GROMACS .gro file of C-alpha atoms in nm:
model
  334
    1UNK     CA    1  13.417  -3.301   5.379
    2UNK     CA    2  13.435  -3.027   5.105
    3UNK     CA    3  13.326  -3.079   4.774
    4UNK     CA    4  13.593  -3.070   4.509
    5UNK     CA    5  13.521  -2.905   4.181
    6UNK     CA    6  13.739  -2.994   3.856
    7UNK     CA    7  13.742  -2.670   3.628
    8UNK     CA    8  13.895  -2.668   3.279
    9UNK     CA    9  13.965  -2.330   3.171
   10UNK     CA   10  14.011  -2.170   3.455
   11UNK     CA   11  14.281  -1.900   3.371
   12UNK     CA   12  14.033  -1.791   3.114
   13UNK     CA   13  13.750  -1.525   3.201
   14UNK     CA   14  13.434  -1.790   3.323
   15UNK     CA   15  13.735  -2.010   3.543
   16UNK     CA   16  13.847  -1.708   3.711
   17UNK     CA   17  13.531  -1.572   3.854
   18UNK     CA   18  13.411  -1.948   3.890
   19UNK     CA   19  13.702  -2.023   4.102
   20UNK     CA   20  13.607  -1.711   4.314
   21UNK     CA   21  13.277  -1.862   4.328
   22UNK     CA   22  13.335  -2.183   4.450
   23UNK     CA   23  13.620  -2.137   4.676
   24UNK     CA   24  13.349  -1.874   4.877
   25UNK     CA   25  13.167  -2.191   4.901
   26UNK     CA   26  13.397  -2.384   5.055
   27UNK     CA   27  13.494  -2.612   4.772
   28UNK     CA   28  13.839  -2.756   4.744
   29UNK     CA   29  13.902  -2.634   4.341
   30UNK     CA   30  14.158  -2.791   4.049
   31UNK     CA   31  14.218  -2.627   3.793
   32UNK     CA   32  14.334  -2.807   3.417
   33UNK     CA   33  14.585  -2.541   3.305
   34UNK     CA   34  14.797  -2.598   2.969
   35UNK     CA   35  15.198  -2.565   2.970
   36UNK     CA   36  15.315  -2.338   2.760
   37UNK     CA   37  15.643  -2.115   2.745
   38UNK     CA   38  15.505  -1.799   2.914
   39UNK     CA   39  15.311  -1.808   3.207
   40UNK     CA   40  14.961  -1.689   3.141
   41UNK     CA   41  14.790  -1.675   3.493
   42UNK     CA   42  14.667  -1.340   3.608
   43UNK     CA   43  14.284  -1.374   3.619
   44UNK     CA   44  14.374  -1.609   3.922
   45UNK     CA   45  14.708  -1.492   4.033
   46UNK     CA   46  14.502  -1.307   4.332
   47UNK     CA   47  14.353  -1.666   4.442
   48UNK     CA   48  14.745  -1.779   4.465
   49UNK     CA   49  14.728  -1.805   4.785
   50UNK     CA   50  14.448  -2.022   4.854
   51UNK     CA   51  14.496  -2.347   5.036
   52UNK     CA   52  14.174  -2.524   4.871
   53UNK     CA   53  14.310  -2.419   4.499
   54UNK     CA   54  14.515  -2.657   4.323
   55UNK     CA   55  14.660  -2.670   3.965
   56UNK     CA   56  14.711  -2.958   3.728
   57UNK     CA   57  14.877  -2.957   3.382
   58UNK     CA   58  14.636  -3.135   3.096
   59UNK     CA   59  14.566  -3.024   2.789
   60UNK     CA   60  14.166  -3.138   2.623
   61UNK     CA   61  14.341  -3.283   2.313
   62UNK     CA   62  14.514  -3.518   2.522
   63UNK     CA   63  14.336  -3.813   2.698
   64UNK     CA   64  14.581  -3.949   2.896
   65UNK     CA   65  14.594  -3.622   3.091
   66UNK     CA   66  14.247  -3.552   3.138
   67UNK     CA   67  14.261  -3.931   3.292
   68UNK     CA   68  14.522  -3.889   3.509
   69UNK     CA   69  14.348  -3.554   3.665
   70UNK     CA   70  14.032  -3.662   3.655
   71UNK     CA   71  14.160  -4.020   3.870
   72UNK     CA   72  14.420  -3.805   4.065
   73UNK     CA   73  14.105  -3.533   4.195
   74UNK     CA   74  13.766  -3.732   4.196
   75UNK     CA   75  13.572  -3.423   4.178
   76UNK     CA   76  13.211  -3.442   4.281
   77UNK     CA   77  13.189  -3.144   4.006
   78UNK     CA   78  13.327  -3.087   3.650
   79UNK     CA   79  13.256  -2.724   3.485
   80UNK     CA   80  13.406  -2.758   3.087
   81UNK     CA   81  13.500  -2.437   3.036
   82UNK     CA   82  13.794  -2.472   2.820
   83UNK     CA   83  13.832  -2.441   2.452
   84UNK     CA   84  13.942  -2.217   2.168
   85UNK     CA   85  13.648  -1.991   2.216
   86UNK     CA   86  13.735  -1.727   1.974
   87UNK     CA   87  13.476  -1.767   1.698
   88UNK     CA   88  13.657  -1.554   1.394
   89UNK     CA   89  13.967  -1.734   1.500
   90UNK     CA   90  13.783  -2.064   1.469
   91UNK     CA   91  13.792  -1.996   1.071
   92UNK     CA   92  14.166  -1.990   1.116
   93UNK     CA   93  14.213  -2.264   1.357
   94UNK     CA   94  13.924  -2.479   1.272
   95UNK     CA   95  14.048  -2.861   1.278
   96UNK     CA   96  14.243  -2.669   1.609
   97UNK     CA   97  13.903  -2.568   1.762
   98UNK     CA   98  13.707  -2.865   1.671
   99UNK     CA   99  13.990  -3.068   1.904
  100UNK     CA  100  13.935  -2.903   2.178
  101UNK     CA  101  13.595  -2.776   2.200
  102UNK     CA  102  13.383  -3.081   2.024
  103UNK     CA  103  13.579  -3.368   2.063
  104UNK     CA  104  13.767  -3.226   2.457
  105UNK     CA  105  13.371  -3.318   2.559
  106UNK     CA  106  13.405  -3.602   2.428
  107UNK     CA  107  13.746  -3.740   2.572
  108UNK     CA  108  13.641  -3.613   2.967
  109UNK     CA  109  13.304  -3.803   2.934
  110UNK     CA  110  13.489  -4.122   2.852
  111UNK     CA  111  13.731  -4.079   3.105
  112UNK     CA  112  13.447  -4.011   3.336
  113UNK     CA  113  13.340  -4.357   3.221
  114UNK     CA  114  13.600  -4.568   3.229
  115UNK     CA  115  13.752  -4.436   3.553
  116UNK     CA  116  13.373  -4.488   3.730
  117UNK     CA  117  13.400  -4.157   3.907
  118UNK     CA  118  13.030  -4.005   3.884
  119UNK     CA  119  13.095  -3.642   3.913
  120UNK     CA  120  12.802  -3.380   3.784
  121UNK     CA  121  12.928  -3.213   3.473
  122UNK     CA  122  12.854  -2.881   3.338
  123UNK     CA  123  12.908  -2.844   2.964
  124UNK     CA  124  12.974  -2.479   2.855
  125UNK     CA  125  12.752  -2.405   2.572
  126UNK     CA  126  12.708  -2.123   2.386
  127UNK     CA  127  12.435  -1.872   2.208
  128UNK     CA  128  12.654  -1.928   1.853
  129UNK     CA  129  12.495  -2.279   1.830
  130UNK     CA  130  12.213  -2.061   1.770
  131UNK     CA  131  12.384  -1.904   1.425
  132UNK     CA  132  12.130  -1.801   1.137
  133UNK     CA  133  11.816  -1.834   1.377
  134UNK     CA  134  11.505  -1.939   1.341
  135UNK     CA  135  11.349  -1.786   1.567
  136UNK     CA  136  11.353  -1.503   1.825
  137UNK     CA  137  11.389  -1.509   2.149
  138UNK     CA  138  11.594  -1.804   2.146
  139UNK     CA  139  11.485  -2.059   2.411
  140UNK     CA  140  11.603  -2.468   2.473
  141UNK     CA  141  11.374  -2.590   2.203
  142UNK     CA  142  11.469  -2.336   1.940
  143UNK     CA  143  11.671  -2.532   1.697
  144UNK     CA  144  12.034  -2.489   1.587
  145UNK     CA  145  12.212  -2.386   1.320
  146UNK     CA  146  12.600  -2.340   1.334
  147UNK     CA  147  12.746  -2.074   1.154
  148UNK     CA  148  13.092  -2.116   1.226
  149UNK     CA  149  13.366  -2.374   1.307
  150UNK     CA  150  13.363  -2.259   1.610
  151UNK     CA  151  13.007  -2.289   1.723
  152UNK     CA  152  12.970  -2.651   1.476
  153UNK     CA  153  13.210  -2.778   1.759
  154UNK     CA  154  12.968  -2.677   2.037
  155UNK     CA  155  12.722  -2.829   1.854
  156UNK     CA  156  12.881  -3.187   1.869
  157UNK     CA  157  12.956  -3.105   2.264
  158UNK     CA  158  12.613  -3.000   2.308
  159UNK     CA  159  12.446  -3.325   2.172
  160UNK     CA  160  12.695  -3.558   2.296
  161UNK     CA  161  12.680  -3.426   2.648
  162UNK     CA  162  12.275  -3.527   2.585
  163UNK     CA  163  12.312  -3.867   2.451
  164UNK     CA  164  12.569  -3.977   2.760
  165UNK     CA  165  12.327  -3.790   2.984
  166UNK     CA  166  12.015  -4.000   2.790
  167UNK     CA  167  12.292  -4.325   2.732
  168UNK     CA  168  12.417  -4.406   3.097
  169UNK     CA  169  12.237  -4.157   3.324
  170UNK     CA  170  12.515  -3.932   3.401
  171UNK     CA  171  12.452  -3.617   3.529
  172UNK     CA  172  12.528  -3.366   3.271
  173UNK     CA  173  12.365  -3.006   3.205
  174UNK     CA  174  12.401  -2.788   2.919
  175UNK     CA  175  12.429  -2.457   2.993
  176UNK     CA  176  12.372  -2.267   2.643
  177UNK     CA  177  12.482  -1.889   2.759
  178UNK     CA  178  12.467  -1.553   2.529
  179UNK     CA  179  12.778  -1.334   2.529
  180UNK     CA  180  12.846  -1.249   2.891
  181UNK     CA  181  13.133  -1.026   2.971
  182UNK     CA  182  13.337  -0.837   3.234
  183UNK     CA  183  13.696  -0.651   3.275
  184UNK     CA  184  13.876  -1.000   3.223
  185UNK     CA  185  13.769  -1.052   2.905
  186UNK     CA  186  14.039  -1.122   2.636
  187UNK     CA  187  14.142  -0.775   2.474
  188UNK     CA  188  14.021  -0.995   2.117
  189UNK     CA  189  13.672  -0.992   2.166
  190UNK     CA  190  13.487  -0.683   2.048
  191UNK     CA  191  13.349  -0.600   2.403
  192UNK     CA  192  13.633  -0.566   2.550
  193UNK     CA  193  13.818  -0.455   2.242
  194UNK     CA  194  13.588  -0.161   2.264
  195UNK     CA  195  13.637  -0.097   2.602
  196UNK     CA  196  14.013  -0.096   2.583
  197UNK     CA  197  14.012   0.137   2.256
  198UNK     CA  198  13.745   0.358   2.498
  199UNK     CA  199  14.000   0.408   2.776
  200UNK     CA  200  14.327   0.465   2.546
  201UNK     CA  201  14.123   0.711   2.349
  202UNK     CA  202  14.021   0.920   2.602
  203UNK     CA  203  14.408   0.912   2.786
  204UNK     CA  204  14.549   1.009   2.445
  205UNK     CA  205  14.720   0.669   2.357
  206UNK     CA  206  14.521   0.553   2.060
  207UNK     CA  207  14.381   0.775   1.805
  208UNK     CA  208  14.074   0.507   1.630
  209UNK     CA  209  13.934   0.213   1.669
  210UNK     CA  210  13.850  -0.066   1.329
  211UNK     CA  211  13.557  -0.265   1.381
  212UNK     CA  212  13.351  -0.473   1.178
  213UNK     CA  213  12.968  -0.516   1.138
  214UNK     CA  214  12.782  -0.278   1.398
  215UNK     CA  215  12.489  -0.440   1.298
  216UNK     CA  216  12.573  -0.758   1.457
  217UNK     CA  217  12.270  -0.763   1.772
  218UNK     CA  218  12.397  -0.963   2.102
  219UNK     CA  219  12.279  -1.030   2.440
  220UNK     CA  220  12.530  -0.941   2.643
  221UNK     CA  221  12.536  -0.987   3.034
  222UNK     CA  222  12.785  -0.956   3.331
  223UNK     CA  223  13.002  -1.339   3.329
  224UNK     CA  224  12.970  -1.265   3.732
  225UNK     CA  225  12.624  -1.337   3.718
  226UNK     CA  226  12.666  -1.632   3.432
  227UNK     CA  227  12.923  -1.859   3.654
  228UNK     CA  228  12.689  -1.832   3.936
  229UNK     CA  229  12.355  -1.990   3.664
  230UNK     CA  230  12.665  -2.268   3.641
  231UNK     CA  231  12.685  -2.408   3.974
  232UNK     CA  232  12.287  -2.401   3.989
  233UNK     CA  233  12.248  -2.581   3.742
  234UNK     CA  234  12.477  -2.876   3.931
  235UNK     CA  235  12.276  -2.811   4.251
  236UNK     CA  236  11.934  -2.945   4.089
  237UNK     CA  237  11.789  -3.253   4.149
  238UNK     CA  238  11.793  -3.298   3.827
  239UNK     CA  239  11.995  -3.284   3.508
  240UNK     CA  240  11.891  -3.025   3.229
  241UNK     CA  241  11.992  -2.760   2.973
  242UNK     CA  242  11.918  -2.444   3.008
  243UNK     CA  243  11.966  -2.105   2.820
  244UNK     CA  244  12.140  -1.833   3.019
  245UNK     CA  245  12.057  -1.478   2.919
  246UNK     CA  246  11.953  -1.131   2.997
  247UNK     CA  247  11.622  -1.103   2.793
  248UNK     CA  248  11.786  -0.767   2.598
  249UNK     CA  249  11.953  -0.729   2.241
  250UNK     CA  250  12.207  -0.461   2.161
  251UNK     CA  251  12.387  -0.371   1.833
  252UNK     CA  252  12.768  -0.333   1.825
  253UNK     CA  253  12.689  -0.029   1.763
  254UNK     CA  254  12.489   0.057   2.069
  255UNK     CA  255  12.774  -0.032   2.270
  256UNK     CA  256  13.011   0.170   2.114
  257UNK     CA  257  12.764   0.491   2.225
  258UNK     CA  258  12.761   0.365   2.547
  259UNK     CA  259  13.083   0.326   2.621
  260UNK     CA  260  13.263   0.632   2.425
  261UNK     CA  261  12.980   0.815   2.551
  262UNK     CA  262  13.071   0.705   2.942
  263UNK     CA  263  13.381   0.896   2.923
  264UNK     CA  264  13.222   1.205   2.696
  265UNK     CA  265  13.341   1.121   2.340
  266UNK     CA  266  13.110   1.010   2.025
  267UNK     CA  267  13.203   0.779   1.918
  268UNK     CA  268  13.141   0.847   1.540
  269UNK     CA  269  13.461   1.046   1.568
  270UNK     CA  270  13.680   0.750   1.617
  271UNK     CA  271  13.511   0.440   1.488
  272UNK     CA  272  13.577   0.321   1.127
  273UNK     CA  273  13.476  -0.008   0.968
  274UNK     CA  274  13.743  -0.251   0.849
  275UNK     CA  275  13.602  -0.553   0.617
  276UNK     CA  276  13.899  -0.804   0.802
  277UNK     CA  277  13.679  -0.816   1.091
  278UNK     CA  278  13.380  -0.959   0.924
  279UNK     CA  279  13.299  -1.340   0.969
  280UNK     CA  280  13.296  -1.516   0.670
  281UNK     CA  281  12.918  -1.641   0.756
  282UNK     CA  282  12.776  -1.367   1.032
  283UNK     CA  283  12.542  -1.437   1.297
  284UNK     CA  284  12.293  -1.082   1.302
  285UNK     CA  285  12.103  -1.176   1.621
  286UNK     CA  286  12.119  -1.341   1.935
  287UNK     CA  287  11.860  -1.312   2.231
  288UNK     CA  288  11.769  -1.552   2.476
  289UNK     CA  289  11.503  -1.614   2.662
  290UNK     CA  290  11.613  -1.783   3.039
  291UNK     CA  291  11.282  -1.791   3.178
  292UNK     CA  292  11.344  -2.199   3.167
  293UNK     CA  293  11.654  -2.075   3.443
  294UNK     CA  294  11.403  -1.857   3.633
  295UNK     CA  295  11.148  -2.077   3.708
  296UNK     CA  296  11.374  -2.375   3.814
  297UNK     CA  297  11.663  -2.239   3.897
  298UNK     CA  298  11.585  -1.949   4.092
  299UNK     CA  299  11.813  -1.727   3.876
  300UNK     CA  300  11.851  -1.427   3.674
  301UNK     CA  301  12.088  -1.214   3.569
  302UNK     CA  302  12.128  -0.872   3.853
  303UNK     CA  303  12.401  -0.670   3.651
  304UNK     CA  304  12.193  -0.417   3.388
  305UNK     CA  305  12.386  -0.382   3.008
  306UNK     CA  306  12.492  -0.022   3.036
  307UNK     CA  307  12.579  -0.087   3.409
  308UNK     CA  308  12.828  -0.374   3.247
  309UNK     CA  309  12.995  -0.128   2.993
  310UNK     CA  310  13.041   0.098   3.189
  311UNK     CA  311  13.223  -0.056   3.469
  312UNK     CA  312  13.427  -0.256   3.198
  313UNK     CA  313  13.536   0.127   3.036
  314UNK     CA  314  13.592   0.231   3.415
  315UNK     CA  315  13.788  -0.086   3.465
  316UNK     CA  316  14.051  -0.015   3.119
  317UNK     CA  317  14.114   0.341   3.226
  318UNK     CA  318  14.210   0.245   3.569
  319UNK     CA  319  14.454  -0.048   3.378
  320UNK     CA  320  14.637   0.185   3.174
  321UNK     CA  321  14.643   0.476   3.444
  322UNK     CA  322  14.822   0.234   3.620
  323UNK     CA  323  15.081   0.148   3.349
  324UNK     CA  324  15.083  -0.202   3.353
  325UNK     CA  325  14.851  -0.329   3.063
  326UNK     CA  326  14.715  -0.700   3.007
  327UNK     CA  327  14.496  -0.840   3.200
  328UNK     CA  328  14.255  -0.600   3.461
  329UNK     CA  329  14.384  -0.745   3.815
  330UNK     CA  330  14.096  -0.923   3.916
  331UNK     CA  331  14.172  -0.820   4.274
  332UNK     CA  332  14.140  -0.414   4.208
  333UNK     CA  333  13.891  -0.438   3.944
  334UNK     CA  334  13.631  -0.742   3.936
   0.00000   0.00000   0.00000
């Protein structure tokens, strides 16, 4: 029989190309997707069709859902990808965030508990737990410190995914990744937000773009490559956490050259700085170190930074040749 994977989040960027992942496999795949008024779907509108995907309404501040999913699928795998992710909207949203990333942990675990299903369970972590470090590179051991609502919430997922790991043996791995992006990013986060401005620039649409601190350093990889450390980690013989990274820091700044300069511009011509984008507390810099992957997982990361920016500029100019705008079609461009 196939396995069957359980993914929250999966119309977001990670569930997309996680879907694609484990479908390719030869999983049977659920999807938790929330119910709202418009119909937000397109990262996986090209996987429609697919026999072995199947979508359930739930929402991760409700329990009852998650229960009724989790008893209606018995997957032999849970990925936790959902949340409100966006960490300067986190300031905004932050009893909001805390809900769903910190305490949505929380509320699957139990149900994994009192249902008696005994699924392996991947808990998306994130390089923001990280905050004002304390140390660089960044490994497992390095210690935490939260620097926004936002990653304070992933800090309470983090360590509660440990103690029911550590409290009733379940299988549970951390996987603590740096910024990893791709064309299906949300047009909100400053790599794509970049990209997007790149490709509207250079067609004549958009005449700047406002940023705010180019100084902020991030190790950014290709969330291909990320979703793929993911399912490793669930194929080990044993539970762990792990840091997921590409071993490289680059400024904001850096990848604003790359990019403008892709399609010829510089981009000192177009960039300004606008203080609204600046974090209340900032995190300067983030790199990981995922030898800890390498050695017992077998993985690391095969798509190179300016490779990444690239195709993500190459991917926005094809979107708004093509007139429609939103979200790159996964299928054309993945």
């Amino acid at each position: 029989m196939a396995k069957k994977a359980l993914i929250t989040g999966v119309t977001g960027q990670d569930g997309s190309y996680l879907a694609e992942l484990l479908l390719e496999k030869g999983y049977e795949v659920h999807g938790v997707v929330r119910r709202s008024s418009s119909i937000n779907r397109m990262r996986i509108d090209h996987l429609r069709d697919k026999q072995d995907l199947h979508l359930h309404y739930g929402d991760l501040t409700d329990a009852s859902s998650i229960n009724r999913i989790l008893r209606a699928t018995t997957p032999d795998e849970i990925y936790n990808l959902g949340a409100q992710s966006h960490v300067k909207v986190s300031f905004e949203v932050p009893e909001y965030t805390a809900e769903t990333a910190g305490l949505g942990t929380l509320r699957i675990l139990e149900a994994i508990r009192e249902i008696g299903v005994t699924p392996r369970f991947y808990q998306a972590g994130s390089s923001e737990l990280y905050g004002k470090v304390v140390e660089t590179p960044q490994t497992e051991s390095t210690p935490f410190y939260p620097r926004s609502p936002y990653a304070a919430a992933k800090l309470y997922a983090h360590w509660i995914a440990v103690n029911y790991r550590e409290a009733y043996g379940m299988f549970i791995c951390n996987g603590i990744l740096f910024n990893h992006e791709s064309p299906r990013r949300g047009e909100s986060f400053v790599s794509r937000k970049i990209t997007r401005a790149v490709a509207a620039i250079k067609l004549g649409m958009q005449k700047q773009l406002a940023l705010g601190n180019l100084d902020a350093k991030r190790d950014w990889g290709y969330a291909k490559d990320y979703v793929f450390a993911m399912w490793k980690m669930l194929q080990a013989d044993k539970p762990d956490d792990y840091v997921v990274a590409t071993g490289e820091t680059h400024t904001v700044r850096e990848f604003c050259e790359v990019a403008f300069g892709h399609v010829g511009l510089n981009w000192q011509d177009y960039v300004v700085v606008d203080p609204k984008f600046f974090r209340p507390t900032e995190v300067d810099l983030l790199l990981g170190d995922a030898s800890k992957a390498k050695r017992l997982l077998g993985w690391e990361p095969t798509t190179k930074y300016h490779e990444l920016v690239k195709l993500m500029v190459d991917a926005d100019l094809a979107l708004l040749k093509s007139g429609k705008g939103g979200v790159v079609d996964p299928a054309t461009h993945p």
